[in-house]
mmCIF file of C-alpha atoms in Angstrom:
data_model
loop_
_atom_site.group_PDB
_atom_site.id
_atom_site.type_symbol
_atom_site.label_atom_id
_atom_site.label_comp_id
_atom_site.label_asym_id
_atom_site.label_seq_id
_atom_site.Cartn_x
_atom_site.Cartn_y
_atom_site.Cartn_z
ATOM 1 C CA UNK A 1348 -24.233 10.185 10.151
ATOM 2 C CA UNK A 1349 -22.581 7.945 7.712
ATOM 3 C CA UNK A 1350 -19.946 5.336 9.061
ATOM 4 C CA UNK A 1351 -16.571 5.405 7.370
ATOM 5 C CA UNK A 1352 -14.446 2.468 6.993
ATOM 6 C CA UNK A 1353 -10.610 1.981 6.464
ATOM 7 C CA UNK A 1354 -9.201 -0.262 3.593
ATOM 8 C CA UNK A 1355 -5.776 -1.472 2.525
ATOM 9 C CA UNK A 1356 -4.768 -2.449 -0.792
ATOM 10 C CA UNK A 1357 -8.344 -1.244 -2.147
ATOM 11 C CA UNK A 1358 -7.516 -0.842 -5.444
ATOM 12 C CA UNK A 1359 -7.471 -4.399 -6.970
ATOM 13 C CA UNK A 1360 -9.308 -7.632 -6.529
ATOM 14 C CA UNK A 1361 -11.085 -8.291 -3.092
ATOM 15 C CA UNK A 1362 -9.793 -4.393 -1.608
ATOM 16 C CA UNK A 1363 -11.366 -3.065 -4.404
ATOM 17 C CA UNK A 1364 -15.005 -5.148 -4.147
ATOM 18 C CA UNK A 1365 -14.881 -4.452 -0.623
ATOM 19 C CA UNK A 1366 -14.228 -0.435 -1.343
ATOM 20 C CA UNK A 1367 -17.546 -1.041 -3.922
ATOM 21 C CA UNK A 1368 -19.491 -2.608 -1.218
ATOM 22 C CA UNK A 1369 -19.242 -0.302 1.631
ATOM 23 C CA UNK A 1370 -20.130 2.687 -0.450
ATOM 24 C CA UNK A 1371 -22.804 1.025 -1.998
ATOM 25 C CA UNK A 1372 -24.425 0.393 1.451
ATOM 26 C CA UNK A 1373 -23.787 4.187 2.609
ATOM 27 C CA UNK A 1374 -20.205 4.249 4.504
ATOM 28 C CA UNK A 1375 -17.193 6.775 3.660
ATOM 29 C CA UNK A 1376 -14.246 5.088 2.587
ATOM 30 C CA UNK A 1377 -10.842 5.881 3.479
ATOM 31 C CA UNK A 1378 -8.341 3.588 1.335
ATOM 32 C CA UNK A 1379 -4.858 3.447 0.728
ATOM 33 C CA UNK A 1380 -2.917 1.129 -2.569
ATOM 34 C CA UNK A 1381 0.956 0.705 -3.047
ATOM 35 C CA UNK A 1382 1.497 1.057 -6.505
ATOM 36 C CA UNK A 1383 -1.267 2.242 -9.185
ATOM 37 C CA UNK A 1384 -2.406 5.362 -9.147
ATOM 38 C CA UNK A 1385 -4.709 5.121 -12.057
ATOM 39 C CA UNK A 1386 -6.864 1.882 -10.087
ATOM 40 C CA UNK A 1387 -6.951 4.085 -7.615
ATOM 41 C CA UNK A 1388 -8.353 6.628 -10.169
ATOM 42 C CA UNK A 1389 -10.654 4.108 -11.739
ATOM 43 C CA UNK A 1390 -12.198 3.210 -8.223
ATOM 44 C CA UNK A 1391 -12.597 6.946 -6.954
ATOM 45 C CA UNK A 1392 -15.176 7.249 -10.275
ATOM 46 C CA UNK A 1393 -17.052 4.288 -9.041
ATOM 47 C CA UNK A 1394 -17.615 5.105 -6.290
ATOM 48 C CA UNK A 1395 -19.041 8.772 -6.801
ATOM 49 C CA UNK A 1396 -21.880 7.019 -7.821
ATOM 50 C CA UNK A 1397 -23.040 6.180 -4.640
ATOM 51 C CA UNK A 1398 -22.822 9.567 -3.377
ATOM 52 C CA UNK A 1399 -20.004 8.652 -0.627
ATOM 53 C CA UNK A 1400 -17.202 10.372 0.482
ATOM 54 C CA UNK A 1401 -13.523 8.477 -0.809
ATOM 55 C CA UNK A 1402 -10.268 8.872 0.686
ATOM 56 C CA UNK A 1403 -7.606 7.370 -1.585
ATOM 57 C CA UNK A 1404 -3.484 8.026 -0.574
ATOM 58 C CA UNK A 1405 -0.757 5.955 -1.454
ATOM 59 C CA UNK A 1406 0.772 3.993 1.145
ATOM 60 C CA UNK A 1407 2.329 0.813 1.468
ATOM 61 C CA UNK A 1408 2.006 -1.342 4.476
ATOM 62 C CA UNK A 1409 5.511 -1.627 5.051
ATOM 63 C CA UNK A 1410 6.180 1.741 5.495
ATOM 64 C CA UNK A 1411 4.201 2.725 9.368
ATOM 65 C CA UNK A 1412 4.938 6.239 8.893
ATOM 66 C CA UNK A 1413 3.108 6.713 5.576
ATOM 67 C CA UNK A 1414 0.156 4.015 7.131
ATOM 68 C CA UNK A 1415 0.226 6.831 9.831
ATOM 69 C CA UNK A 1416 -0.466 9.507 7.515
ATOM 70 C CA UNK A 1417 -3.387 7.576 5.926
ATOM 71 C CA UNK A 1418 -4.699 7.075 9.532
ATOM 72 C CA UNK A 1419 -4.464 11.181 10.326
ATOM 73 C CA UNK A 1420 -5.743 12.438 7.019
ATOM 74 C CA UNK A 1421 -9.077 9.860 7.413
ATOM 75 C CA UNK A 1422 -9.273 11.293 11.089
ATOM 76 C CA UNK A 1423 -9.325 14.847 9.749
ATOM 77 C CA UNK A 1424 -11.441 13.782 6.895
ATOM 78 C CA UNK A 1425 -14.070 12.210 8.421
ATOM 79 C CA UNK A 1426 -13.661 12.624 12.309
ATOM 80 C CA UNK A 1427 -13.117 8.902 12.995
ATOM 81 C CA UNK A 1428 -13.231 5.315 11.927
ATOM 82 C CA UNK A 1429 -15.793 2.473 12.557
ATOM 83 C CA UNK A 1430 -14.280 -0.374 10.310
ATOM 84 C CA UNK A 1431 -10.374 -1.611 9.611
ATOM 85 C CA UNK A 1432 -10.360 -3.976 6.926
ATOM 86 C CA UNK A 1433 -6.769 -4.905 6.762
ATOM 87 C CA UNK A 1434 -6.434 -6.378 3.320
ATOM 88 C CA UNK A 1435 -3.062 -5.860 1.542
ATOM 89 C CA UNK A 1436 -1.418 -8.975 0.629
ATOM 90 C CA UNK A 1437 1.213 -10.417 -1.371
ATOM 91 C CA UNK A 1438 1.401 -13.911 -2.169
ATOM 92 C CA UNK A 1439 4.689 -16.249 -3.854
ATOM 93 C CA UNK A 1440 5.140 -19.758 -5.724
ATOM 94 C CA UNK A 1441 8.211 -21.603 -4.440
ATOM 95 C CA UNK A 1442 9.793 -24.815 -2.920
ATOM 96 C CA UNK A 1443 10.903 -24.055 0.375
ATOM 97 C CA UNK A 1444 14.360 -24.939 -0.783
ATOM 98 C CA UNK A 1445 14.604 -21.992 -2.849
ATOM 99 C CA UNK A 1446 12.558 -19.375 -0.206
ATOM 100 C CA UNK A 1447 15.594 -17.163 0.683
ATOM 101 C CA UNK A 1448 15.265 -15.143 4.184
ATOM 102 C CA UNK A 1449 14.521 -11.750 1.881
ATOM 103 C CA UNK A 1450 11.447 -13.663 0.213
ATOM 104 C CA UNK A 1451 10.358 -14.672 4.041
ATOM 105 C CA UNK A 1452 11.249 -11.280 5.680
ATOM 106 C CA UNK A 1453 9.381 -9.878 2.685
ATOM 107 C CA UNK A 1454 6.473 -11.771 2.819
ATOM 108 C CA UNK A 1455 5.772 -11.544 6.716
ATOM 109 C CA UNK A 1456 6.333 -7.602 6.273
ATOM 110 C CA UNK A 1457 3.232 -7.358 3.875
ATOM 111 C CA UNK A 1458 0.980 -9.815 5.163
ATOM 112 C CA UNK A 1459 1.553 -10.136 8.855
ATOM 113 C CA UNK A 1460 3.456 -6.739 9.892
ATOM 114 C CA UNK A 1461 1.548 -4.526 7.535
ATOM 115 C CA UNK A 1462 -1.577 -5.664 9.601
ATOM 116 C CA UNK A 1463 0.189 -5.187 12.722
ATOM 117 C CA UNK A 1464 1.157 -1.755 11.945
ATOM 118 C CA UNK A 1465 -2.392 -0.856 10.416
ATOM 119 C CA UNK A 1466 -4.118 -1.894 13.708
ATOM 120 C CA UNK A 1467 -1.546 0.015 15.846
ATOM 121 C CA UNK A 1468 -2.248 3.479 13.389
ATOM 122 C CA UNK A 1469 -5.921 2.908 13.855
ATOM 123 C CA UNK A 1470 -6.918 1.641 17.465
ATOM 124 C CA UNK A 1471 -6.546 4.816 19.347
ATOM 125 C CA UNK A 1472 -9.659 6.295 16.996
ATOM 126 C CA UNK A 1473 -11.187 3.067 18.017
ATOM 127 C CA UNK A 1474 -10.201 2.876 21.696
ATOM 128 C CA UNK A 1475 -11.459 6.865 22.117
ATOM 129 C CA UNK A 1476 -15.050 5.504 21.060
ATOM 130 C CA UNK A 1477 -14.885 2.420 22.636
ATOM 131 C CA UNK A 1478 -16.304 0.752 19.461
ATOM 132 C CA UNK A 1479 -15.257 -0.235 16.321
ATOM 133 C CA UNK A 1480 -15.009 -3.429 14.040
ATOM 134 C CA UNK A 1481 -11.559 -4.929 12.793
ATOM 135 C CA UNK A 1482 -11.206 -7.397 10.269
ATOM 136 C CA UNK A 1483 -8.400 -8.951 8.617
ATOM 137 C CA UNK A 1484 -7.963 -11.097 5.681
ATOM 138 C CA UNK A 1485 -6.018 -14.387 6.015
ATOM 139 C CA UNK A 1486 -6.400 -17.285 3.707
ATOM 140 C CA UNK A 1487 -7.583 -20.742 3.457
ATOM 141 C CA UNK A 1488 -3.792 -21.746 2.743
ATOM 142 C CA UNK A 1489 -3.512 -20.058 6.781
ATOM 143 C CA UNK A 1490 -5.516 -22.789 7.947
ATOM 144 C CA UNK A 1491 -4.603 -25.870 5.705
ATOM 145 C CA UNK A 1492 -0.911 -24.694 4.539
ATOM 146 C CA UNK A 1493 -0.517 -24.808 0.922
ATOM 147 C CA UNK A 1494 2.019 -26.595 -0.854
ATOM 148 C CA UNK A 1495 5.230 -24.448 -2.528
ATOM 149 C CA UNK A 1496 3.921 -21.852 -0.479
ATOM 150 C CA UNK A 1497 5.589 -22.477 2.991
ATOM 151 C CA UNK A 1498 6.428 -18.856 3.856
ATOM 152 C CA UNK A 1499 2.486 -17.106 2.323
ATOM 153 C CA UNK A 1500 1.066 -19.979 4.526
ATOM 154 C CA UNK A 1501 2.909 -19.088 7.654
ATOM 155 C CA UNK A 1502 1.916 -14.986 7.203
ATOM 156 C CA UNK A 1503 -1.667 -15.646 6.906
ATOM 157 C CA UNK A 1504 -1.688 -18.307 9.587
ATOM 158 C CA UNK A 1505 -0.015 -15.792 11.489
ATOM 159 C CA UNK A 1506 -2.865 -13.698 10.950
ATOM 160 C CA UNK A 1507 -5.097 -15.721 12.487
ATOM 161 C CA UNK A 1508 -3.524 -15.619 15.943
ATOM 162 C CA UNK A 1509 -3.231 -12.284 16.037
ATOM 163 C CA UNK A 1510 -6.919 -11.907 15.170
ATOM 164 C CA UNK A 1511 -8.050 -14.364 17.746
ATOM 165 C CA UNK A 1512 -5.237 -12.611 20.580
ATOM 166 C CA UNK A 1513 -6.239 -9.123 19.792
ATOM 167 C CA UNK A 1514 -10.459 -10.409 19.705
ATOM 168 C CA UNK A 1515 -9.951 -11.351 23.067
ATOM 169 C CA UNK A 1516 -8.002 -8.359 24.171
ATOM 170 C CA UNK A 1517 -9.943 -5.519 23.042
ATOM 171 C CA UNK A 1518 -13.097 -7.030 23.604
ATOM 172 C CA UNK A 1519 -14.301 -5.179 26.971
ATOM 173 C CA UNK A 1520 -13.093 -1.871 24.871
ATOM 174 C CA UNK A 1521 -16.264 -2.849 22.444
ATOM 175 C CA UNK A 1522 -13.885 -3.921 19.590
ATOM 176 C CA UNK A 1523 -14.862 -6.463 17.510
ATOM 177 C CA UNK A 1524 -11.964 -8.804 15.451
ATOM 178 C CA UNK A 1525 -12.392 -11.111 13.089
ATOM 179 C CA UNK A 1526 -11.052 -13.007 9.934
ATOM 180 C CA UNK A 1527 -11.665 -13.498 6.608
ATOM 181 C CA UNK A 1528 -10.392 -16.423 5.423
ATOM 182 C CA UNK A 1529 -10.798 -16.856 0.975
ATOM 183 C CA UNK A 1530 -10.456 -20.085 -0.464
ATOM 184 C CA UNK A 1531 -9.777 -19.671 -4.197
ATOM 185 C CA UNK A 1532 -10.795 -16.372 -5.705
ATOM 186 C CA UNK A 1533 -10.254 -15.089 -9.292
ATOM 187 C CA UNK A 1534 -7.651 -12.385 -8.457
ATOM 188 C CA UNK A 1535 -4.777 -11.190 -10.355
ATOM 189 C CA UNK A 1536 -2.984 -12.715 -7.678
ATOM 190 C CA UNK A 1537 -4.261 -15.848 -8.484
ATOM 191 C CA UNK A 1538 -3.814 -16.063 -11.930
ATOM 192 C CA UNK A 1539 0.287 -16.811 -11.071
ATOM 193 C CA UNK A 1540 -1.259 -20.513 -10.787
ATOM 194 C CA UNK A 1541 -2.592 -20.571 -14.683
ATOM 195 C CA UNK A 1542 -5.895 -21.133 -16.407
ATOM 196 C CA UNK A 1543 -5.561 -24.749 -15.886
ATOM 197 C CA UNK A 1544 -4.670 -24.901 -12.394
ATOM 198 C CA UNK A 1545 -7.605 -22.088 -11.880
ATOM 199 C CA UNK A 1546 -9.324 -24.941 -13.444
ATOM 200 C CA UNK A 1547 -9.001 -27.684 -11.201
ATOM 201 C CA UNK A 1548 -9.306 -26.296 -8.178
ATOM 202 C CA UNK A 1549 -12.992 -24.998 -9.217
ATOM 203 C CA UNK A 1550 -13.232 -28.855 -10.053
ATOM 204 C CA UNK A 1551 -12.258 -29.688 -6.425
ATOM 205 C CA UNK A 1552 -14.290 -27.320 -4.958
ATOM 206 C CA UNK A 1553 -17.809 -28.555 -3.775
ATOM 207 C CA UNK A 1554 -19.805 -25.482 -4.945
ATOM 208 C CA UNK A 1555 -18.225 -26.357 -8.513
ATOM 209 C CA UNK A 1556 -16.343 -22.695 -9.259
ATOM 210 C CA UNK A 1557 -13.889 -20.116 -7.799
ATOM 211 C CA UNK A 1558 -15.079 -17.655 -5.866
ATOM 212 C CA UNK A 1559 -15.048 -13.354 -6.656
ATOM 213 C CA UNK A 1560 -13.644 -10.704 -5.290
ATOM 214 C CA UNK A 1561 -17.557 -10.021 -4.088
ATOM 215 C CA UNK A 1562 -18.374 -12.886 -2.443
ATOM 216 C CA UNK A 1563 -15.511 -12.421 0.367
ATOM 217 C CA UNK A 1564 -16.172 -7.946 -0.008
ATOM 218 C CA UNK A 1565 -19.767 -9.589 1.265
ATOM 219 C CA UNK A 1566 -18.363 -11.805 4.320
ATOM 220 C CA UNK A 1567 -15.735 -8.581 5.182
ATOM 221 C CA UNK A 1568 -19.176 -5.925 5.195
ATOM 222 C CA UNK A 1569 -21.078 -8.317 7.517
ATOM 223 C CA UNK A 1570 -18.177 -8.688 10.385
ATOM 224 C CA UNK A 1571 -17.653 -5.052 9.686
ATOM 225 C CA UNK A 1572 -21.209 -3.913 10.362
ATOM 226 C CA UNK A 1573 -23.731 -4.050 13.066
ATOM 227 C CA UNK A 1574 -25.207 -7.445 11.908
ATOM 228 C CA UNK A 1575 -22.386 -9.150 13.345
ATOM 229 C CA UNK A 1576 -22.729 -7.452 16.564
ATOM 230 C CA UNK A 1577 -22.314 -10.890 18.750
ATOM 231 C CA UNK A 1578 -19.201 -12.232 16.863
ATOM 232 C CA UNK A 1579 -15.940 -11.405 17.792
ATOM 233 C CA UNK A 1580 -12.828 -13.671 17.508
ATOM 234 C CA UNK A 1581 -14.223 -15.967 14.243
ATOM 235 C CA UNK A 1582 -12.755 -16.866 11.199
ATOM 236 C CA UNK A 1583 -15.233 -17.180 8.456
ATOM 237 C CA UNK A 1584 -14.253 -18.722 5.667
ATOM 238 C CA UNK A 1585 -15.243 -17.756 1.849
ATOM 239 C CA UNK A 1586 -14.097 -21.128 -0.237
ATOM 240 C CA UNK A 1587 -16.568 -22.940 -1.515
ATOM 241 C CA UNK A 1588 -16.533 -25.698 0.725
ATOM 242 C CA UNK A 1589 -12.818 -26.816 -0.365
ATOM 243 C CA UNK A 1590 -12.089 -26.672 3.327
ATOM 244 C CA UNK A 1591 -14.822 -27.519 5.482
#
């Protein structure tokens, strides 16, 4: 019987490789995007190739009762989940000066809340089974802050703890949590720092480029599936080697 997993924001950049890699290796997929309905589209036709069943609704993170809904219709879809991969993000440029409380409030409610509330939608499926893998995607600006982006940094550090706390709670339940932690990865999120920023920090980076949206869907598939079976609480970071 084929495993299905749960993505957010699957419709662009890493959610969208990691949507392409778990149907190419045989799992439903159950995803939900905030905005374009035509990625979402694109991405269903992709992944009919592999012969998979998709599950795509519209739902933003913010919004628990529509991450709810998303939860229900996969758990009438495809009787259960075995994955969470709790990817939605947003990300900002700006001196901490000019970071108003609505840019703060708005960027803990995507990246840290919006995984809170996607955990608590999906861990009784996971709790009734007593397995289950969750993992989250932080960022290597979590671990090492990044400069101008005081209030992104904090979310995804944020992250972190909360996948370490919850790795040791729900660990006797058979729950595995971990992280994902990118360094620099050609996203369209990215691409607010330039070409010639983009630049440089493939020049700083010991592997000598930026990474893709498949090299971290690969690191999210491993903790996800039964090769990881021993590793619980980790954060594995994607980046190159720019933060060892």
């Amino acid at each position: 019987m084929a495993k299905t997993v749960l993505i957010t924001g699957a419709t662009r950049g890493i959610g969208r490789a990691c949507a392409l890699k778990f149907a190419q290796q045989g799992w439903n997929v159950a995803a939900c995007y905030a905005r374009s309905q035509e990625a979402a589209q694109t991405l269903a036709q992709e992944i009919e190739q592999y012969g998979v069943q998709f599950l795509c609704e519209q739902a933003d993170v913010r919004d628990a009762a529509a991450i709810r809904r998303v939860v229900s219709l996969a758990q009438a879809h495809f009787g259960t989940l075995d994955a969470v991969v709790c990817n939605a993000g947003i990300a900002q440029q700006k001196l901490f000066s000019d970071i108003t409380e609505e840019d703060w409030d708005t960027m803990f409610d995507v990246n840290t809340k919006g995984v809170y509330r996607v955990i608590q939608a999906a861990l009784p499926l996971l709790l009734e089974q007593q397995a289950g893998s969750i993992v989250t995607v932080s960022s290597i600006w979590g671990q090492t802050g990044g400069s101008c982006e005081v209030h992104y940094s904090a979310s995804k550090a944020a992250v972190i703890g909360m996948t370490k706390a919850l790795a040791k709670e729900l660990g006797l339940s058979g729950i595995r949590v971990n992280c994902v932690s990118p360094g620099v990865i050609d996203t369209d999120m990215n691409q607010l720092h330039g070409a010639e920023v983009m630049e440089e920090l493939a020049e700083e980076t010991p592997l000598g480029r930026n990474g893709a949206p498949a090299d971290v869907a690969e690191a999210v598939y491993w903790l996800a599936s039964e090769q990881s079976r021993f590793v619980t609480g980790q954060v594995l970071g994607v980046n190159g080697g720019f933060y060892i």
